[in-house]
Each structure stands twice: as C-alpha cells, then as structure tokens.
PDB file of C-alpha atoms in Angstrom:
ATOM      1  CA  UNK A1286     -84.565 -39.765 -31.064  1.00 85.00           C
ATOM      2  CA  UNK A1287     -87.124 -36.994 -31.200  1.00 92.00           C
ATOM      3  CA  UNK A1288     -88.627 -35.329 -28.122  1.00 93.00           C
ATOM      4  CA  UNK A1289     -92.335 -35.797 -27.488  1.00 93.00           C
ATOM      5  CA  UNK A1290     -94.056 -32.967 -29.377  1.00 93.00           C
ATOM      6  CA  UNK A1291     -91.291 -32.794 -32.012  1.00 94.00           C
ATOM      7  CA  UNK A1292     -92.488 -35.387 -34.517  1.00 92.00           C
ATOM      8  CA  UNK A1293     -94.080 -32.703 -36.716  1.00 91.00           C
ATOM      9  CA  UNK A1294     -90.678 -31.134 -37.399  1.00 92.00           C
ATOM     10  CA  UNK A1295     -88.943 -34.420 -38.283  1.00 92.00           C
ATOM     11  CA  UNK A1296     -87.879 -34.408 -41.953  1.00 91.00           C
ATOM     12  CA  UNK A1297     -88.739 -37.947 -43.024  1.00 90.00           C
ATOM     13  CA  UNK A1298     -87.865 -37.251 -46.670  1.00 90.00           C
ATOM     14  CA  UNK A1299     -84.302 -36.340 -45.715  1.00 92.00           C
ATOM     15  CA  UNK A1300     -84.019 -39.317 -43.320  1.00 90.00           C
ATOM     16  CA  UNK A1301     -85.131 -41.787 -46.013  1.00 88.00           C
ATOM     17  CA  UNK A1302     -82.863 -40.237 -48.664  1.00 89.00           C
ATOM     18  CA  UNK A1303     -79.811 -40.510 -46.399  1.00 90.00           C
ATOM     19  CA  UNK A1304     -80.649 -44.104 -45.416  1.00 87.00           C
ATOM     20  CA  UNK A1305     -81.148 -45.078 -49.077  1.00 87.00           C
ATOM     21  CA  UNK A1306     -77.755 -43.601 -50.000  1.00 88.00           C
ATOM     22  CA  UNK A1307     -76.155 -45.599 -47.191  1.00 88.00           C
ATOM     23  CA  UNK A1308     -77.955 -48.786 -48.264  1.00 86.00           C
ATOM     24  CA  UNK A1309     -76.872 -48.258 -51.876  1.00 86.00           C
ATOM     25  CA  UNK A1310     -73.235 -48.045 -50.752  1.00 87.00           C
ATOM     26  CA  UNK A1311     -73.541 -51.009 -48.378  1.00 86.00           C
ATOM     27  CA  UNK A1312     -75.698 -53.259 -50.577  1.00 85.00           C
ATOM     28  CA  UNK A1313     -75.072 -52.575 -54.269  1.00 85.00           C
ATOM     29  CA  UNK A1314     -77.242 -54.805 -56.429  1.00 83.00           C
ATOM     30  CA  UNK A1315     -79.172 -56.249 -53.456  1.00 86.00           C
ATOM     31  CA  UNK A1316     -82.950 -55.913 -53.145  1.00 87.00           C
ATOM     32  CA  UNK A1317     -84.245 -54.264 -49.949  1.00 87.00           C
ATOM     33  CA  UNK A1318     -87.889 -53.767 -48.977  1.00 86.00           C
ATOM     34  CA  UNK A1319     -89.110 -52.255 -45.760  1.00 85.00           C
ATOM     35  CA  UNK A1320     -90.490 -49.286 -43.994  1.00 85.00           C
ATOM     36  CA  UNK A1321     -89.872 -46.581 -41.462  1.00 84.00           C
ATOM     37  CA  UNK A1322     -91.061 -47.506 -37.997  1.00 84.00           C
ATOM     38  CA  UNK A1323     -91.874 -44.929 -35.334  1.00 86.00           C
ATOM     39  CA  UNK A1324     -92.476 -45.690 -31.689  1.00 87.00           C
ATOM     40  CA  UNK A1325     -92.721 -43.731 -28.480  1.00 92.00           C
ATOM     41  CA  UNK A1326     -90.105 -45.239 -26.170  1.00 90.00           C
ATOM     42  CA  UNK A1327     -89.450 -44.876 -22.478  1.00 89.00           C
ATOM     43  CA  UNK A1328     -87.137 -46.760 -20.146  1.00 86.00           C
ATOM     44  CA  UNK A1329     -87.877 -47.342 -16.463  1.00 84.00           C
ATOM     45  CA  UNK A1330     -90.681 -44.755 -16.688  1.00 84.00           C
ATOM     46  CA  UNK A1331     -88.277 -42.021 -17.845  1.00 88.00           C
ATOM     47  CA  UNK A1332     -89.072 -39.238 -20.282  1.00 91.00           C
ATOM     48  CA  UNK A1333     -90.633 -40.711 -23.444  1.00 92.00           C
ATOM     49  CA  UNK A1334     -89.055 -39.933 -26.827  1.00 92.00           C
ATOM     50  CA  UNK A1335     -90.028 -40.802 -30.376  1.00 92.00           C
ATOM     51  CA  UNK A1336     -87.631 -43.265 -32.009  1.00 88.00           C
ATOM     52  CA  UNK A1337     -87.488 -43.538 -35.794  1.00 87.00           C
ATOM     53  CA  UNK A1338     -85.830 -46.578 -37.318  1.00 85.00           C
ATOM     54  CA  UNK A1339     -85.886 -48.837 -40.361  1.00 86.00           C
ATOM     55  CA  UNK A1340     -87.365 -52.311 -40.478  1.00 85.00           C
ATOM     56  CA  UNK A1341     -86.044 -54.048 -43.588  1.00 87.00           C
ATOM     57  CA  UNK A1342     -86.097 -57.313 -45.506  1.00 86.00           C
ATOM     58  CA  UNK A1343     -82.804 -57.759 -47.359  1.00 87.00           C
ATOM     59  CA  UNK A1344     -82.640 -60.334 -50.137  1.00 87.00           C
ATOM     60  CA  UNK A1345     -79.149 -61.673 -49.482  1.00 88.00           C
ATOM     61  CA  UNK A1346     -77.321 -64.391 -47.609  1.00 87.00           C
ATOM     62  CA  UNK A1347     -76.784 -63.469 -43.955  1.00 87.00           C
ATOM     63  CA  UNK A1348     -72.994 -63.297 -43.904  1.00 90.00           C
ATOM     64  CA  UNK A1349     -70.437 -61.564 -41.696  1.00 92.00           C
ATOM     65  CA  UNK A1350     -69.417 -59.445 -44.694  1.00 89.00           C
ATOM     66  CA  UNK A1351     -73.015 -58.304 -45.263  1.00 88.00           C
ATOM     67  CA  UNK A1352     -73.443 -57.373 -41.600  1.00 90.00           C
ATOM     68  CA  UNK A1353     -70.103 -55.547 -41.546  1.00 90.00           C
ATOM     69  CA  UNK A1354     -70.997 -53.601 -44.704  1.00 87.00           C
ATOM     70  CA  UNK A1355     -74.283 -52.475 -43.198  1.00 89.00           C
ATOM     71  CA  UNK A1356     -72.750 -51.540 -39.841  1.00 88.00           C
ATOM     72  CA  UNK A1357     -69.913 -49.640 -41.548  1.00 88.00           C
ATOM     73  CA  UNK A1358     -71.997 -47.657 -44.040  1.00 86.00           C
ATOM     74  CA  UNK A1359     -75.264 -47.312 -42.121  1.00 84.00           C
ATOM     75  CA  UNK A1360     -74.268 -45.822 -38.802  1.00 81.00           C
ATOM     76  CA  UNK A1361     -76.515 -46.808 -35.923  1.00 80.00           C
ATOM     77  CA  UNK A1362     -77.802 -44.475 -33.235  1.00 77.00           C
ATOM     78  CA  UNK A1363     -75.020 -44.362 -30.597  1.00 77.00           C
ATOM     79  CA  UNK A1364     -77.503 -44.342 -27.697  1.00 72.00           C
ATOM     80  CA  UNK A1365     -79.395 -47.416 -28.978  1.00 73.00           C
ATOM     81  CA  UNK A1366     -78.679 -50.504 -26.871  1.00 71.00           C
ATOM     82  CA  UNK A1367     -78.963 -52.654 -30.024  1.00 78.00           C
ATOM     83  CA  UNK A1368     -78.760 -50.472 -33.159  1.00 83.00           C
ATOM     84  CA  UNK A1369     -78.833 -53.511 -35.469  1.00 87.00           C
ATOM     85  CA  UNK A1370     -80.733 -56.773 -35.166  1.00 87.00           C
ATOM     86  CA  UNK A1371     -80.055 -59.241 -37.962  1.00 88.00           C
ATOM     87  CA  UNK A1372     -82.218 -62.342 -38.331  1.00 88.00           C
ATOM     88  CA  UNK A1373     -82.663 -64.812 -41.128  1.00 89.00           C
ATOM     89  CA  UNK A1374     -86.292 -64.971 -42.241  1.00 88.00           C
ATOM     90  CA  UNK A1375     -87.802 -68.071 -43.808  1.00 88.00           C
ATOM     91  CA  UNK A1376     -89.977 -67.714 -46.896  1.00 85.00           C
ATOM     92  CA  UNK A1377     -93.038 -68.458 -44.734  1.00 88.00           C
ATOM     93  CA  UNK A1378     -92.056 -65.742 -42.247  1.00 86.00           C
ATOM     94  CA  UNK A1379     -91.770 -62.964 -44.807  1.00 83.00           C
ATOM     95  CA  UNK A1380     -95.447 -61.899 -44.733  1.00 83.00           C
ATOM     96  CA  UNK A1381     -95.256 -61.373 -40.960  1.00 83.00           C
ATOM     97  CA  UNK A1382     -92.066 -59.326 -41.277  1.00 81.00           C
ATOM     98  CA  UNK A1383     -93.549 -57.243 -44.091  1.00 79.00           C
ATOM     99  CA  UNK A1384     -96.747 -56.602 -42.151  1.00 80.00           C
ATOM    100  CA  UNK A1385     -94.649 -55.208 -39.285  1.00 77.00           C
ATOM    101  CA  UNK A1386     -92.423 -53.163 -41.586  1.00 74.00           C
ATOM    102  CA  UNK A1387     -95.434 -51.580 -43.283  1.00 73.00           C
ATOM    103  CA  UNK A1388     -97.612 -51.076 -40.227  1.00 73.00           C
ATOM    104  CA  UNK A1389     -99.612 -47.917 -39.753  1.00 69.00           C
ATOM    105  CA  UNK A1390    -100.149 -48.224 -35.994  1.00 73.00           C
ATOM    106  CA  UNK A1391     -97.787 -46.722 -33.466  1.00 78.00           C
ATOM    107  CA  UNK A1392     -97.534 -47.546 -29.793  1.00 82.00           C
ATOM    108  CA  UNK A1393     -95.479 -46.806 -26.713  1.00 90.00           C
ATOM    109  CA  UNK A1394     -92.633 -49.170 -25.833  1.00 86.00           C
ATOM    110  CA  UNK A1395     -92.007 -49.234 -22.128  1.00 87.00           C
ATOM    111  CA  UNK A1396     -88.554 -50.633 -21.378  1.00 87.00           C
ATOM    112  CA  UNK A1397     -87.576 -52.169 -18.069  1.00 89.00           C
ATOM    113  CA  UNK A1398     -85.189 -54.633 -16.476  1.00 89.00           C
ATOM    114  CA  UNK A1399     -87.092 -57.828 -15.687  1.00 88.00           C
ATOM    115  CA  UNK A1400     -86.699 -60.154 -12.684  1.00 90.00           C
ATOM    116  CA  UNK A1401     -83.904 -62.066 -14.447  1.00 92.00           C
ATOM    117  CA  UNK A1402     -81.889 -58.867 -14.986  1.00 89.00           C
ATOM    118  CA  UNK A1403     -82.562 -58.760 -18.730  1.00 88.00           C
ATOM    119  CA  UNK A1404     -83.772 -55.710 -20.628  1.00 83.00           C
ATOM    120  CA  UNK A1405     -87.344 -56.174 -21.773  1.00 86.00           C
ATOM    121  CA  UNK A1406     -90.137 -54.087 -23.297  1.00 86.00           C
ATOM    122  CA  UNK A1407     -93.893 -54.027 -23.039  1.00 85.00           C
ATOM    123  CA  UNK A1408     -96.138 -52.355 -25.615  1.00 85.00           C
ATOM    124  CA  UNK A1409     -98.657 -49.852 -24.284  1.00 88.00           C
ATOM    125  CA  UNK A1410    -101.290 -47.609 -25.837  1.00 88.00           C
ATOM    126  CA  UNK A1411    -100.097 -44.147 -26.770  1.00 90.00           C
ATOM    127  CA  UNK A1412    -101.105 -41.327 -24.417  1.00 91.00           C
ATOM    128  CA  UNK A1413    -103.813 -39.170 -26.042  1.00 93.00           C
ATOM    129  CA  UNK A1414    -101.511 -36.259 -26.935  1.00 94.00           C
ATOM    130  CA  UNK A1415     -98.936 -38.621 -28.463  1.00 94.00           C
ATOM    131  CA  UNK A1416    -101.681 -40.446 -30.391  1.00 92.00           C
ATOM    132  CA  UNK A1417    -102.748 -37.134 -31.953  1.00 94.00           C
ATOM    133  CA  UNK A1418     -99.114 -36.333 -32.771  1.00 94.00           C
ATOM    134  CA  UNK A1419     -98.696 -39.778 -34.399  1.00 90.00           C
ATOM    135  CA  UNK A1420    -101.953 -39.371 -36.364  1.00 88.00           C
ATOM    136  CA  UNK A1421    -100.787 -36.021 -37.743  1.00 90.00           C
ATOM    137  CA  UNK A1422     -97.449 -37.609 -38.692  1.00 88.00           C
ATOM    138  CA  UNK A1423     -99.271 -40.463 -40.467  1.00 84.00           C
ATOM    139  CA  UNK A1424    -101.415 -37.940 -42.317  1.00 86.00           C
ATOM    140  CA  UNK A1425     -98.333 -36.058 -43.496  1.00 87.00           C
ATOM    141  CA  UNK A1426     -96.317 -39.209 -44.301  1.00 82.00           C
ATOM    142  CA  UNK A1427     -98.713 -41.957 -45.463  1.00 76.00           C
ATOM    143  CA  UNK A1428     -97.481 -45.505 -45.981  1.00 75.00           C
ATOM    144  CA  UNK A1429     -96.315 -45.111 -49.576  1.00 75.00           C
ATOM    145  CA  UNK A1430     -94.029 -42.270 -48.421  1.00 78.00           C
ATOM    146  CA  UNK A1431     -92.574 -44.381 -45.593  1.00 80.00           C
ATOM    147  CA  UNK A1432     -91.538 -47.260 -47.842  1.00 81.00           C
ATOM    148  CA  UNK A1433     -87.890 -48.167 -48.332  1.00 80.00           C
ATOM    149  CA  UNK A1434     -87.365 -49.574 -51.825  1.00 80.00           C
ATOM    150  CA  UNK A1435     -83.843 -50.399 -52.974  1.00 78.00           C
ATOM    151  CA  UNK A1436     -83.631 -52.388 -56.207  1.00 81.00           C
ATOM    152  CA  UNK A1437     -87.439 -52.270 -56.445  1.00 80.00           C
ATOM    153  CA  UNK A1438     -90.003 -49.841 -57.716  1.00 79.00           C
ATOM    154  CA  UNK A1439     -93.699 -49.424 -57.000  1.00 77.00           C
ATOM    155  CA  UNK A1440     -95.888 -49.692 -60.107  1.00 79.00           C
ATOM    156  CA  UNK A1441     -99.521 -48.555 -60.279  1.00 78.00           C
ATOM    157  CA  UNK A1442    -101.507 -50.780 -62.622  1.00 77.00           C
ATOM    158  CA  UNK A1443    -105.090 -51.757 -63.358  1.00 80.00           C
ATOM    159  CA  UNK A1444    -104.759 -54.530 -60.791  1.00 80.00           C
ATOM    160  CA  UNK A1445    -103.471 -52.217 -58.059  1.00 74.00           C
ATOM    161  CA  UNK A1446     -99.947 -51.702 -56.726  1.00 71.00           C
ATOM    162  CA  UNK A1447     -97.111 -54.093 -57.555  1.00 76.00           C
ATOM    163  CA  UNK A1448     -93.442 -54.208 -56.625  1.00 76.00           C
ATOM    164  CA  UNK A1449     -91.143 -54.728 -59.602  1.00 81.00           C
ATOM    165  CA  UNK A1450     -87.393 -55.315 -59.595  1.00 80.00           C
ATOM    166  CA  UNK A1451     -85.507 -52.268 -60.786  1.00 75.00           C
ATOM    167  CA  UNK A1452     -83.284 -52.970 -63.793  1.00 69.00           C
ATOM    168  CA  UNK A1453     -79.916 -51.458 -62.921  1.00 50.00           C
ATOM    169  CA  UNK A1454     -79.179 -47.992 -61.672  1.00 47.00           C
ATOM    170  CA  UNK A1455     -79.556 -46.734 -58.150  1.00 47.00           C
ATOM    171  CA  UNK A1456     -82.974 -46.573 -56.567  1.00 44.00           C
ATOM    172  CA  UNK A1457     -84.209 -43.029 -56.265  1.00 48.00           C
ATOM    173  CA  UNK A1458     -87.261 -43.920 -54.232  1.00 47.00           C
ATOM    174  CA  UNK A1459     -87.498 -41.288 -51.589  1.00 47.00           C
ATOM    175  CA  UNK A1460     -90.170 -39.534 -49.697  1.00 39.00           C
ATOM    176  CA  UNK A1461     -92.120 -36.471 -50.755  1.00 40.00           C
ATOM    177  CA  UNK A1462     -94.917 -34.847 -48.804  1.00 39.00           C
TER     178      UNK A1462
END
C-alpha cells in the first residue's frame, strides 16, 4: 500500500524483480504472463491508498500444491483481506483476463459492506489529483515495463510484438525506466 501522493516514489523495477524471483522459486518451468495492476482503494470512505498487485495467468493445473507453493514463496500483503484469488480460466476466457492484466486505466475502488453483510467494491473515477498522479506513473512505467513474463520473452519483429516461450534458464524480464 502506498499513500496518496506517494506513487512517484514507488520502485516498480524492484517490485517486479522481487516478484519474479518469488515466482521462479514457486513455479519453476511454468509459464506466467500478466501485469502489475494499480488501483486507488478506500474502505467505508476511509483514507484512500494506492494498492499495487499482480494479475497473472499461470499455465498450470490448478492444484493444492500449486496454490501452496505460490502462497509459501510469494508472500501476500498481510493487511489484504484476500491476498490471493485463484480461478481456473477457460481458453475462451483468457483474452478477457489478459485485457485486465494489461490495462492502462486506473480507477478508485470504493469498498463497503453491503446490505447482506458481505464486503463489496464499486469502481469510481479517480479524483483529479490522483488521476494526474496515475498519469505520471503510467508515463514513467509504460505497459511494456509493467509486464510480468516468466518462461516467456517479448520479441520485436517486422510483424510487431510477439510472446515466445523461453528455452530454459530463468526469466530475467524486469522493469527499467
């Protein structure tokens, strides 16, 4: 969690490098594609904070062992009500998941307890100052620098960008300004 106004000092390169090391330990030989998501979160109209997290597609069977490996080696934020959310994604659902993981639009998540007593969220537009802060962050860390590639590499060719499976060796895809 990052206080409002503090997004400019967040070291995304270091965050991605540490998360990739954890993923390499938890998921050796497994392909992972995703991105870094940033949202401005508030709960019950409290003080808003920026929350940085990963949104990933993991090419592996959803097993208890896989989940345990990720939870053990990729520590979640202790204050997060649900630091991990595992879901199986059908082949047809992958484009939707990828579009969310690679999004370039940030918004405010307003959390609340609904009439049934369940925690819920509602997306809202960013306040003007936060929108400027997010735009400056996006300018400093464009999409290609917010990608998480484990077992994959990004190749620039005549036909544009392609993702190619990495042949052995740890992924060194990190983030550079």
